[in-house]
Amino acid sequence: MRVLVAGGGISGTVTAMALKLAGHEPVVYEAYPAGGDDIGAFLTIMHNGMDALRAIGADRPVIDASFAAYGVELVAPTGETVGRREFGTEGLDEPRTLTRATLYRVLQDEAVGRGVPLERGKRLVSATPGPHGVTAEFADGTTATGAVLVGADGLRSVVRRLIDPAADAPRYTGLTVVYGYTRAGGLPAAPGIYRMVRGSRAAFGFTTDPGGATFWFARIPDAERSREDIAAVTPAGWREFAHAAFDGDPLPCADIVAATGDQVFGGHSYDVPGTRLWSTPEMVLAGDAAHAASPAAGQGASMALEDSVVLAQCLRDLPDPVAAFAAYERLRRERVEKLVAASAGQDVGEESGWLYSHHIDWDEKITA
C-alpha cells in the first residue's frame, strides 16, 4: 500500500521506516528544504522512546549521535539541592540527549538509507479523498496520490484541520522556552544528569555533554506574542530575556546564560490537550499533530515515536485502513491524553513508571 506521510520530522520519518518494515510503500513529504521547525532546541528521548526505536532497529543511529542522561537533580531557589531522582534503567534503554536538528538528520538519513523516498520543499496545503485513496496537494502546485495520508505535520497540523475543520487550535501554556549551548569554562558541570533549578521567577535546567558543552533551557512565564514577533527575536534578544528571568537569584542560571554566545533560541510553548477526531477513512494523525504536550514531562518526542511504530503495526496487521486507524486510536489515545494532562499540570514526578516502562513488541499481532 502506498502511504503518503506529511512531515519529515521525528514522527514522519519513523512512521515511514516502520511502514517500510511492515511491507508498505511510504513516501515522506517534508515542508522545509532543509532542517525543520524548532531545530535550535534540544531534547531527551526517554526510555520508552528509545524502546520504540529499538522495536524497528533504528536506535543505534540515535545512540551514536547523542549522550546519556541518568537522572535529575532538583535545586531550590536558595541554591540548595533538595532531591535527586535516578532514571530507573534496569531492563530499559537509557535516555539520550541530542539537538533536534541532529535527530532530524540521523532519522532522515536512516529512512533514506532504508529506501524510503523523502521529498523536501513539499508543504501540504490540502488533500482530497477519491476512489483510489487520497490526493495530497502541495504549495508548489504538485500533487501525490496514495491509499492513505499520515499527518505527522506537527503542532500546527494541516491534516488535523482537514480531518476536522472545527479542531481546537493549539493552546498556549503561558511559557516561553529558551534553549542555549555554551562551551565557556568555569561553569558548574552536570555530566550525565539534568540539574533542574527553580528560580524565583522561572525554571531552569542544564546538563553537560561529554565534550564539556553546557546544554541549558529556561521555562519563563510570558504573555503570548504573535508568531511574527517571536520570529523577529535575535539570539541576543533571547539571551537578554532569559538572563533577566534569573538575574539576582543566588543560582548559576544567570551566569550560564551570560556565558552563552549566539547559540540561543526561543519560542512559545503550546499543547494540544485533546483532538476529537484522529482519522477519516483516508487520513490519520500521529505525534504532535494528534497530541502535543508541554515540555514539562520531556515526552513529546518519545510519544511520537511510540505512535509511529504502533500505527505501522496496525496497518501491517489490519489491511483495512478504517479498522487499522480504529485499533491505533484505541491503543494510543488514553495513554497520550494522560501524558498531556500530566505535563500541563507538571505532575509527572515520581509516578512515572507508566511512562518509562512502556514496551513495544514489533512481532506482536494487532487485532481489531
mmCIF file of C-alpha atoms in Angstrom:
data_model
loop_
_atom_site.group_PDB
_atom_site.id
_atom_site.type_symbol
_atom_site.label_atom_id
_atom_site.label_comp_id
_atom_site.label_asym_id
_atom_site.label_seq_id
_atom_site.Cartn_x
_atom_site.Cartn_y
_atom_site.Cartn_z
ATOM 1 C CA MET A 1 0.000 0.000 0.000
ATOM 2 C CA ARG A 2 1.340 3.432 -0.944
ATOM 3 C CA VAL A 3 1.262 5.703 2.117
ATOM 4 C CA LEU A 4 1.798 9.458 1.938
ATOM 5 C CA VAL A 5 3.477 10.851 5.065
ATOM 6 C CA ALA A 6 3.156 14.604 5.592
ATOM 7 C CA GLY A 7 6.106 15.737 7.680
ATOM 8 C CA GLY A 8 9.755 14.711 7.723
ATOM 9 C CA GLY A 9 10.368 15.260 11.417
ATOM 10 C CA ILE A 10 10.546 12.730 14.230
ATOM 11 C CA SER A 11 7.153 11.103 13.776
ATOM 12 C CA GLY A 12 7.111 11.237 9.989
ATOM 13 C CA THR A 13 10.475 9.606 9.395
ATOM 14 C CA VAL A 14 9.970 6.857 11.963
ATOM 15 C CA THR A 15 6.415 6.173 10.763
ATOM 16 C CA ALA A 16 7.817 5.759 7.262
ATOM 17 C CA MET A 17 10.584 3.405 8.415
ATOM 18 C CA ALA A 18 8.104 1.306 10.373
ATOM 19 C CA LEU A 19 5.684 1.206 7.440
ATOM 20 C CA LYS A 20 8.505 0.101 5.141
ATOM 21 C CA LEU A 21 9.350 -2.682 7.576
ATOM 22 C CA ALA A 22 5.659 -3.624 7.622
ATOM 23 C CA GLY A 23 5.686 -4.130 3.855
ATOM 24 C CA HIS A 24 4.094 -0.856 2.721
ATOM 25 C CA GLU A 25 5.405 1.834 0.355
ATOM 26 C CA PRO A 26 5.734 5.093 2.295
ATOM 27 C CA VAL A 27 6.815 8.418 0.804
ATOM 28 C CA VAL A 28 7.745 11.308 3.105
ATOM 29 C CA TYR A 29 6.899 14.880 2.106
ATOM 30 C CA GLU A 30 8.854 17.421 4.151
ATOM 31 C CA ALA A 31 7.772 21.073 4.097
ATOM 32 C CA TYR A 32 11.242 22.503 4.700
ATOM 33 C CA PRO A 33 14.008 22.483 2.084
ATOM 34 C CA ALA A 34 16.410 21.543 4.885
ATOM 35 C CA GLY A 35 16.169 21.067 8.642
ATOM 36 C CA GLY A 36 12.769 21.639 10.157
ATOM 37 C CA ASP A 37 10.764 23.540 12.722
ATOM 38 C CA ASP A 38 12.362 24.413 16.091
ATOM 39 C CA ILE A 39 15.708 22.961 15.044
ATOM 40 C CA GLY A 40 17.596 25.068 17.610
ATOM 41 C CA ALA A 41 16.125 23.130 20.525
ATOM 42 C CA PHE A 42 17.482 20.012 22.163
ATOM 43 C CA LEU A 43 15.529 17.152 23.668
ATOM 44 C CA THR A 44 15.826 13.909 25.556
ATOM 45 C CA ILE A 45 14.363 10.713 24.187
ATOM 46 C CA MET A 46 13.255 8.789 27.233
ATOM 47 C CA HIS A 47 13.323 5.032 27.828
ATOM 48 C CA ASN A 48 10.004 4.443 26.072
ATOM 49 C CA GLY A 49 11.047 6.435 23.024
ATOM 50 C CA MET A 50 14.301 4.523 22.721
ATOM 51 C CA ASP A 51 12.331 1.294 23.103
ATOM 52 C CA ALA A 52 10.129 2.307 20.168
ATOM 53 C CA LEU A 53 13.200 2.974 18.029
ATOM 54 C CA ARG A 54 14.701 -0.355 19.040
ATOM 55 C CA ALA A 55 11.485 -2.125 18.020
ATOM 56 C CA ILE A 56 12.276 -1.298 14.386
ATOM 57 C CA GLY A 57 16.060 -1.433 14.692
ATOM 58 C CA ALA A 58 16.514 2.347 14.435
ATOM 59 C CA ASP A 59 18.003 3.058 17.858
ATOM 60 C CA ARG A 60 21.722 2.774 17.004
ATOM 61 C CA PRO A 61 21.979 5.938 14.826
ATOM 62 C CA VAL A 62 20.361 7.942 17.616
ATOM 63 C CA ILE A 63 22.615 6.449 20.294
ATOM 64 C CA ASP A 64 25.686 7.252 18.203
ATOM 65 C CA ALA A 65 24.627 10.899 17.812
ATOM 66 C CA SER A 66 23.624 11.565 21.443
ATOM 67 C CA PHE A 67 24.736 11.285 25.062
ATOM 68 C CA ALA A 68 23.187 9.526 28.036
ATOM 69 C CA ALA A 69 21.140 11.075 30.820
ATOM 70 C CA TYR A 70 20.930 9.098 34.068
ATOM 71 C CA GLY A 71 18.823 11.241 36.354
ATOM 72 C CA VAL A 72 17.558 14.583 37.616
ATOM 73 C CA GLU A 73 18.804 16.751 40.466
ATOM 74 C CA LEU A 74 16.368 19.269 41.978
ATOM 75 C CA VAL A 75 17.652 22.633 43.216
ATOM 76 C CA ALA A 76 15.619 25.061 45.355
ATOM 77 C CA PRO A 77 15.550 28.870 44.816
ATOM 78 C CA THR A 78 18.120 29.147 47.639
ATOM 79 C CA GLY A 79 20.568 27.052 45.631
ATOM 80 C CA GLU A 80 20.179 24.074 47.952
ATOM 81 C CA THR A 81 19.923 20.627 46.377
ATOM 82 C CA VAL A 82 16.631 19.227 47.644
ATOM 83 C CA GLY A 83 16.340 15.972 45.743
ATOM 84 C CA ARG A 84 17.801 13.616 43.232
ATOM 85 C CA ARG A 85 15.999 11.042 41.138
ATOM 86 C CA GLU A 86 17.802 8.401 39.144
ATOM 87 C CA PHE A 87 16.117 7.230 35.983
ATOM 88 C CA GLY A 88 15.265 3.590 36.555
ATOM 89 C CA THR A 89 17.098 1.983 33.653
ATOM 90 C CA GLU A 90 17.128 -1.659 34.680
ATOM 91 C CA GLY A 91 15.926 -3.583 31.656
ATOM 92 C CA LEU A 92 15.251 -0.330 29.780
ATOM 93 C CA ASP A 93 17.115 1.680 27.168
ATOM 94 C CA GLU A 94 18.735 4.681 28.821
ATOM 95 C CA PRO A 95 17.519 8.158 27.855
ATOM 96 C CA ARG A 96 19.554 10.044 25.250
ATOM 97 C CA THR A 97 20.030 13.797 24.761
ATOM 98 C CA LEU A 98 20.710 15.468 21.400
ATOM 99 C CA THR A 99 19.736 18.527 19.421
ATOM 100 C CA ARG A 100 16.547 18.415 17.426
ATOM 101 C CA ALA A 101 18.499 19.262 14.264
ATOM 102 C CA THR A 102 20.773 16.257 14.826
ATOM 103 C CA LEU A 103 17.819 13.973 15.481
ATOM 104 C CA TYR A 104 16.114 15.091 12.266
ATOM 105 C CA ARG A 105 19.311 14.477 10.319
ATOM 106 C CA VAL A 106 20.024 10.992 11.633
ATOM 107 C CA LEU A 107 16.414 9.836 11.292
ATOM 108 C CA GLN A 108 16.093 11.219 7.770
ATOM 109 C CA ASP A 109 19.412 9.658 6.767
ATOM 110 C CA GLU A 110 18.341 6.320 8.226
ATOM 111 C CA ALA A 111 14.981 6.456 6.430
ATOM 112 C CA VAL A 112 16.590 7.238 3.091
ATOM 113 C CA GLY A 113 19.152 4.502 3.690
ATOM 114 C CA ARG A 114 16.272 2.068 4.101
ATOM 115 C CA GLY A 115 14.863 3.028 0.735
ATOM 116 C CA VAL A 116 12.195 5.499 1.887
ATOM 117 C CA PRO A 117 11.734 8.361 -0.636
ATOM 118 C CA LEU A 118 11.953 11.763 1.083
ATOM 119 C CA GLU A 119 10.856 14.793 -0.926
ATOM 120 C CA ARG A 120 11.814 18.176 0.512
ATOM 121 C CA GLY A 121 10.129 21.529 -0.012
ATOM 122 C CA LYS A 122 6.690 19.897 -0.138
ATOM 123 C CA ARG A 123 4.398 21.883 2.138
ATOM 124 C CA LEU A 124 0.981 20.235 2.308
ATOM 125 C CA VAL A 125 -1.932 22.610 1.726
ATOM 126 C CA SER A 126 -4.864 20.261 1.099
ATOM 127 C CA ALA A 127 -5.891 16.657 0.482
ATOM 128 C CA THR A 128 -8.862 15.229 -1.366
ATOM 129 C CA PRO A 129 -10.290 11.708 -0.922
ATOM 130 C CA GLY A 130 -11.007 9.832 -4.153
ATOM 131 C CA PRO A 131 -11.950 6.402 -5.427
ATOM 132 C CA HIS A 132 -8.352 5.189 -5.128
ATOM 133 C CA GLY A 133 -7.407 6.739 -1.785
ATOM 134 C CA VAL A 134 -6.343 10.342 -1.244
ATOM 135 C CA THR A 135 -4.571 13.001 -3.301
ATOM 136 C CA ALA A 136 -2.327 15.445 -1.465
ATOM 137 C CA GLU A 137 -1.768 18.942 -2.823
ATOM 138 C CA PHE A 138 1.376 20.920 -2.058
ATOM 139 C CA ALA A 139 2.175 24.621 -2.027
ATOM 140 C CA ASP A 140 4.394 24.290 -5.105
ATOM 141 C CA GLY A 141 1.407 23.113 -7.169
ATOM 142 C CA THR A 142 2.362 19.435 -7.300
ATOM 143 C CA THR A 143 0.190 16.546 -6.124
ATOM 144 C CA ALA A 144 0.672 12.965 -4.936
ATOM 145 C CA THR A 145 -1.801 10.113 -4.577
ATOM 146 C CA GLY A 146 -1.736 7.229 -2.130
ATOM 147 C CA ALA A 147 -4.024 4.834 -0.341
ATOM 148 C CA VAL A 148 -3.827 6.868 2.900
ATOM 149 C CA LEU A 149 -2.250 10.048 4.233
ATOM 150 C CA VAL A 150 -0.477 10.167 7.605
ATOM 151 C CA GLY A 151 -0.474 13.613 9.182
ATOM 152 C CA ALA A 152 2.850 13.777 11.010
ATOM 153 C CA ASP A 153 2.976 17.510 10.370
ATOM 154 C CA GLY A 154 3.371 18.772 13.894
ATOM 155 C CA LEU A 155 1.733 21.216 16.262
ATOM 156 C CA ARG A 156 0.035 23.310 13.577
ATOM 157 C CA SER A 157 -1.032 20.316 11.547
ATOM 158 C CA VAL A 158 -2.772 20.871 8.233
ATOM 159 C CA VAL A 159 -4.027 17.292 8.303
ATOM 160 C CA ARG A 160 -5.682 17.831 11.708
ATOM 161 C CA ARG A 161 -7.811 20.581 10.161
ATOM 162 C CA LEU A 162 -8.530 18.507 7.073
ATOM 163 C CA ILE A 163 -9.830 15.702 9.275
ATOM 164 C CA ASP A 164 -11.804 18.098 11.492
ATOM 165 C CA PRO A 165 -12.184 21.712 10.335
ATOM 166 C CA ALA A 166 -13.505 22.568 13.817
ATOM 167 C CA ALA A 167 -10.489 21.099 15.626
ATOM 168 C CA ASP A 168 -9.240 23.181 18.533
ATOM 169 C CA ALA A 169 -6.196 25.335 17.908
ATOM 170 C CA PRO A 170 -3.040 24.636 19.930
ATOM 171 C CA ARG A 171 -3.271 26.060 23.459
ATOM 172 C CA TYR A 172 -0.633 28.464 24.747
ATOM 173 C CA THR A 173 0.809 27.150 28.011
ATOM 174 C CA GLY A 174 1.820 30.583 29.303
ATOM 175 C CA LEU A 175 5.505 29.758 28.962
ATOM 176 C CA THR A 176 8.277 30.790 26.646
ATOM 177 C CA VAL A 177 11.120 28.274 26.408
ATOM 178 C CA VAL A 178 14.673 29.396 25.631
ATOM 179 C CA TYR A 179 17.445 26.940 24.733
ATOM 180 C CA GLY A 180 21.170 27.605 24.708
ATOM 181 C CA TYR A 181 24.582 25.986 24.335
ATOM 182 C CA THR A 182 27.912 27.186 25.650
ATOM 183 C CA ARG A 183 31.461 25.840 25.941
ATOM 184 C CA ALA A 184 32.565 28.584 28.328
ATOM 185 C CA GLY A 185 34.794 27.418 31.166
ATOM 186 C CA GLY A 186 34.222 27.917 34.870
ATOM 187 C CA LEU A 187 30.569 26.927 34.846
ATOM 188 C CA PRO A 188 29.131 24.235 37.124
ATOM 189 C CA ALA A 189 29.093 20.857 35.428
ATOM 190 C CA ALA A 190 26.245 18.372 35.354
ATOM 191 C CA PRO A 191 27.551 15.356 33.426
ATOM 192 C CA GLY A 192 25.024 12.596 32.942
ATOM 193 C CA ILE A 193 22.243 14.363 34.825
ATOM 194 C CA TYR A 194 19.838 17.245 34.407
ATOM 195 C CA ARG A 195 20.163 19.824 37.167
ATOM 196 C CA MET A 196 16.708 21.384 37.472
ATOM 197 C CA VAL A 197 16.617 24.763 39.188
ATOM 198 C CA ARG A 198 13.521 26.541 40.462
ATOM 199 C CA GLY A 199 14.280 30.253 40.336
ATOM 200 C CA SER A 200 12.145 32.951 41.920
ATOM 201 C CA ARG A 201 10.583 33.860 38.563
ATOM 202 C CA ALA A 202 11.242 30.950 36.200
ATOM 203 C CA ALA A 203 12.567 27.399 35.892
ATOM 204 C CA PHE A 204 15.947 26.413 34.515
ATOM 205 C CA GLY A 205 17.635 23.152 33.627
ATOM 206 C CA PHE A 206 21.081 22.229 32.367
ATOM 207 C CA THR A 207 23.291 19.263 31.615
ATOM 208 C CA THR A 208 26.845 18.799 30.348
ATOM 209 C CA ASP A 209 27.738 16.730 27.297
ATOM 210 C CA PRO A 210 30.852 14.511 27.216
ATOM 211 C CA GLY A 211 32.773 17.241 25.383
ATOM 212 C CA GLY A 212 32.153 19.757 28.166
ATOM 213 C CA ALA A 213 29.439 21.830 26.487
ATOM 214 C CA THR A 214 26.596 23.064 28.681
ATOM 215 C CA PHE A 215 23.114 22.474 27.273
ATOM 216 C CA TRP A 216 20.554 24.649 29.056
ATOM 217 C CA PHE A 217 16.916 25.638 28.846
ATOM 218 C CA ALA A 218 14.683 28.108 30.652
ATOM 219 C CA ARG A 219 10.888 27.972 31.017
ATOM 220 C CA ILE A 220 9.735 31.518 31.594
ATOM 221 C CA PRO A 221 6.176 32.799 32.235
ATOM 222 C CA ASP A 222 5.332 35.191 29.428
ATOM 223 C CA ALA A 223 2.431 36.867 27.662
ATOM 224 C CA GLU A 224 1.646 35.373 24.270
ATOM 225 C CA ARG A 225 3.144 37.211 21.324
ATOM 226 C CA SER A 226 2.483 36.823 17.624
ATOM 227 C CA ARG A 227 4.458 34.286 15.610
ATOM 228 C CA GLU A 228 5.967 37.191 13.656
ATOM 229 C CA ASP A 229 7.141 38.878 16.857
ATOM 230 C CA ILE A 230 8.674 35.642 18.138
ATOM 231 C CA ALA A 231 10.429 35.010 14.825
ATOM 232 C CA ALA A 232 11.942 38.509 14.938
ATOM 233 C CA VAL A 233 13.750 37.986 18.270
ATOM 234 C CA THR A 234 17.520 37.773 17.773
ATOM 235 C CA PRO A 235 19.873 35.471 19.709
ATOM 236 C CA ALA A 236 20.955 38.492 21.749
ATOM 237 C CA GLY A 237 17.296 39.238 22.475
ATOM 238 C CA TRP A 238 16.665 35.685 23.713
ATOM 239 C CA ARG A 239 19.806 35.801 25.827
ATOM 240 C CA GLU A 240 18.739 39.069 27.451
ATOM 241 C CA PHE A 241 15.207 37.776 28.021
ATOM 242 C CA ALA A 242 16.472 34.626 29.737
ATOM 243 C CA HIS A 243 19.118 36.463 31.759
ATOM 244 C CA ALA A 244 16.531 38.883 33.146
ATOM 245 C CA ALA A 245 14.412 35.984 34.405
ATOM 246 C CA PHE A 246 17.226 34.801 36.720
ATOM 247 C CA ASP A 247 19.168 37.991 37.443
ATOM 248 C CA GLY A 248 19.614 38.358 41.181
ATOM 249 C CA ASP A 249 18.840 34.743 42.071
ATOM 250 C CA PRO A 250 21.591 33.009 44.115
ATOM 251 C CA LEU A 251 21.975 30.406 41.400
ATOM 252 C CA PRO A 252 24.259 29.683 38.420
ATOM 253 C CA CYS A 253 21.473 30.270 35.871
ATOM 254 C CA ALA A 254 22.239 33.887 35.017
ATOM 255 C CA ASP A 255 25.981 33.118 34.753
ATOM 256 C CA ILE A 256 25.319 30.251 32.318
ATOM 257 C CA VAL A 257 23.060 32.445 30.192
ATOM 258 C CA ALA A 258 25.574 35.305 30.198
ATOM 259 C CA ALA A 259 28.318 32.915 29.062
ATOM 260 C CA THR A 260 26.305 31.873 26.012
ATOM 261 C CA GLY A 261 27.049 33.344 22.611
ATOM 262 C CA ASP A 262 24.732 33.236 19.618
ATOM 263 C CA GLN A 263 23.687 29.625 20.126
ATOM 264 C CA VAL A 264 20.472 30.595 21.865
ATOM 265 C CA PHE A 265 16.939 30.030 20.560
ATOM 266 C CA GLY A 266 13.452 30.592 21.906
ATOM 267 C CA GLY A 267 9.752 30.244 21.316
ATOM 268 C CA HIS A 268 6.382 29.852 22.968
ATOM 269 C CA SER A 269 5.241 26.507 24.368
ATOM 270 C CA TYR A 270 1.898 25.098 23.218
ATOM 271 C CA ASP A 271 -0.013 21.892 23.756
ATOM 272 C CA VAL A 272 -2.952 20.106 22.164
ATOM 273 C CA PRO A 273 -4.901 18.727 25.140
ATOM 274 C CA GLY A 274 -7.452 16.834 23.088
ATOM 275 C CA THR A 275 -8.171 16.066 19.452
ATOM 276 C CA ARG A 276 -11.725 14.910 18.814
ATOM 277 C CA LEU A 277 -11.055 13.100 15.557
ATOM 278 C CA TRP A 278 -7.818 11.267 14.868
ATOM 279 C CA SER A 279 -8.770 9.881 11.485
ATOM 280 C CA THR A 280 -11.050 9.605 8.495
ATOM 281 C CA PRO A 281 -11.107 6.522 6.214
ATOM 282 C CA GLU A 282 -8.186 8.047 4.259
ATOM 283 C CA MET A 283 -6.244 10.161 6.786
ATOM 284 C CA VAL A 284 -4.777 9.692 10.264
ATOM 285 C CA LEU A 285 -2.733 11.756 12.734
ATOM 286 C CA ALA A 286 0.488 10.882 14.541
ATOM 287 C CA GLY A 287 2.755 12.652 17.037
ATOM 288 C CA ASP A 288 2.213 16.335 17.824
ATOM 289 C CA ALA A 289 -0.457 16.554 15.145
ATOM 290 C CA ALA A 290 -2.643 14.411 17.402
ATOM 291 C CA HIS A 291 -1.492 15.266 20.932
ATOM 292 C CA ALA A 292 1.218 17.840 21.564
ATOM 293 C CA ALA A 293 2.331 18.084 25.220
ATOM 294 C CA SER A 294 4.057 20.877 27.097
ATOM 295 C CA PRO A 295 7.789 20.217 27.611
ATOM 296 C CA ALA A 296 7.486 19.615 31.384
ATOM 297 C CA ALA A 297 7.473 15.826 31.049
ATOM 298 C CA GLY A 298 10.076 15.692 28.280
ATOM 299 C CA GLN A 299 7.933 13.152 26.453
ATOM 300 C CA GLY A 300 6.884 14.813 23.192
ATOM 301 C CA ALA A 301 9.422 13.001 21.022
ATOM 302 C CA SER A 302 9.044 9.698 22.838
ATOM 303 C CA MET A 303 5.259 9.635 22.495
ATOM 304 C CA ALA A 304 5.569 10.472 18.803
ATOM 305 C CA LEU A 305 7.967 7.557 18.366
ATOM 306 C CA GLU A 306 5.537 5.215 20.077
ATOM 307 C CA ASP A 307 2.726 6.435 17.786
ATOM 308 C CA SER A 308 4.824 5.815 14.700
ATOM 309 C CA VAL A 309 5.579 2.200 15.454
ATOM 310 C CA VAL A 310 2.101 1.294 16.692
ATOM 311 C CA LEU A 311 0.430 2.895 13.666
ATOM 312 C CA ALA A 312 2.638 0.852 11.346
ATOM 313 C CA GLN A 313 1.821 -2.323 13.268
ATOM 314 C CA CYS A 314 -1.888 -1.606 12.881
ATOM 315 C CA LEU A 315 -1.574 -1.023 9.134
ATOM 316 C CA ARG A 316 0.509 -4.184 8.860
ATOM 317 C CA ASP A 317 -1.983 -6.457 10.624
ATOM 318 C CA LEU A 318 -5.281 -4.828 9.656
ATOM 319 C CA PRO A 319 -5.242 -4.168 5.893
ATOM 320 C CA ASP A 320 -8.483 -2.158 6.033
ATOM 321 C CA PRO A 321 -7.348 1.386 6.959
ATOM 322 C CA VAL A 322 -10.577 2.127 8.843
ATOM 323 C CA ALA A 323 -10.026 -0.864 11.121
ATOM 324 C CA ALA A 324 -6.317 -0.105 11.436
ATOM 325 C CA PHE A 325 -6.926 3.522 12.416
ATOM 326 C CA ALA A 326 -9.558 2.485 14.976
ATOM 327 C CA ALA A 327 -7.155 -0.007 16.571
ATOM 328 C CA TYR A 328 -4.361 2.581 16.591
ATOM 329 C CA GLU A 329 -6.551 5.138 18.359
ATOM 330 C CA ARG A 330 -7.744 2.525 20.855
ATOM 331 C CA LEU A 331 -4.137 1.659 21.698
ATOM 332 C CA ARG A 332 -2.837 5.224 21.887
ATOM 333 C CA ARG A 333 -5.455 7.804 22.884
ATOM 334 C CA GLU A 334 -5.784 7.137 26.623
ATOM 335 C CA ARG A 335 -2.028 6.976 27.163
ATOM 336 C CA VAL A 336 -1.141 10.149 25.299
ATOM 337 C CA GLU A 337 -4.002 12.199 26.747
ATOM 338 C CA LYS A 338 -2.911 11.142 30.246
ATOM 339 C CA LEU A 339 0.588 12.360 29.424
ATOM 340 C CA VAL A 340 -0.607 15.692 28.017
ATOM 341 C CA ALA A 341 -2.697 16.332 31.149
ATOM 342 C CA ALA A 342 0.148 15.367 33.490
ATOM 343 C CA SER A 343 2.622 17.524 31.601
ATOM 344 C CA ALA A 344 0.276 20.521 31.612
ATOM 345 C CA GLY A 345 -0.025 20.177 35.382
ATOM 346 C CA GLN A 346 3.725 19.458 35.675
ATOM 347 C CA ASP A 347 2.639 16.398 37.654
ATOM 348 C CA VAL A 348 4.727 13.595 36.203
ATOM 349 C CA GLY A 349 7.189 13.304 39.078
ATOM 350 C CA GLU A 350 7.966 10.042 40.829
ATOM 351 C CA GLU A 351 4.978 8.152 39.471
ATOM 352 C CA SER A 352 6.479 7.917 36.022
ATOM 353 C CA GLY A 353 6.833 4.166 35.691
ATOM 354 C CA TRP A 354 3.758 4.036 33.483
ATOM 355 C CA LEU A 355 5.627 6.277 31.052
ATOM 356 C CA TYR A 356 9.113 4.847 31.011
ATOM 357 C CA SER A 357 8.381 1.120 31.192
ATOM 358 C CA HIS A 358 6.132 1.068 28.131
ATOM 359 C CA HIS A 359 7.350 -1.607 25.712
ATOM 360 C CA ILE A 360 6.523 -2.296 22.075
ATOM 361 C CA ASP A 361 6.994 -5.787 20.682
ATOM 362 C CA TRP A 362 7.220 -5.417 16.907
ATOM 363 C CA ASP A 363 6.173 -9.035 16.387
ATOM 364 C CA GLU A 364 3.011 -8.703 18.449
ATOM 365 C CA LYS A 365 -0.133 -9.188 16.364
ATOM 366 C CA ILE A 366 -2.617 -6.304 16.392
ATOM 367 C CA THR A 367 -6.273 -7.298 16.350
ATOM 368 C CA ALA A 368 -9.316 -5.229 15.520
#
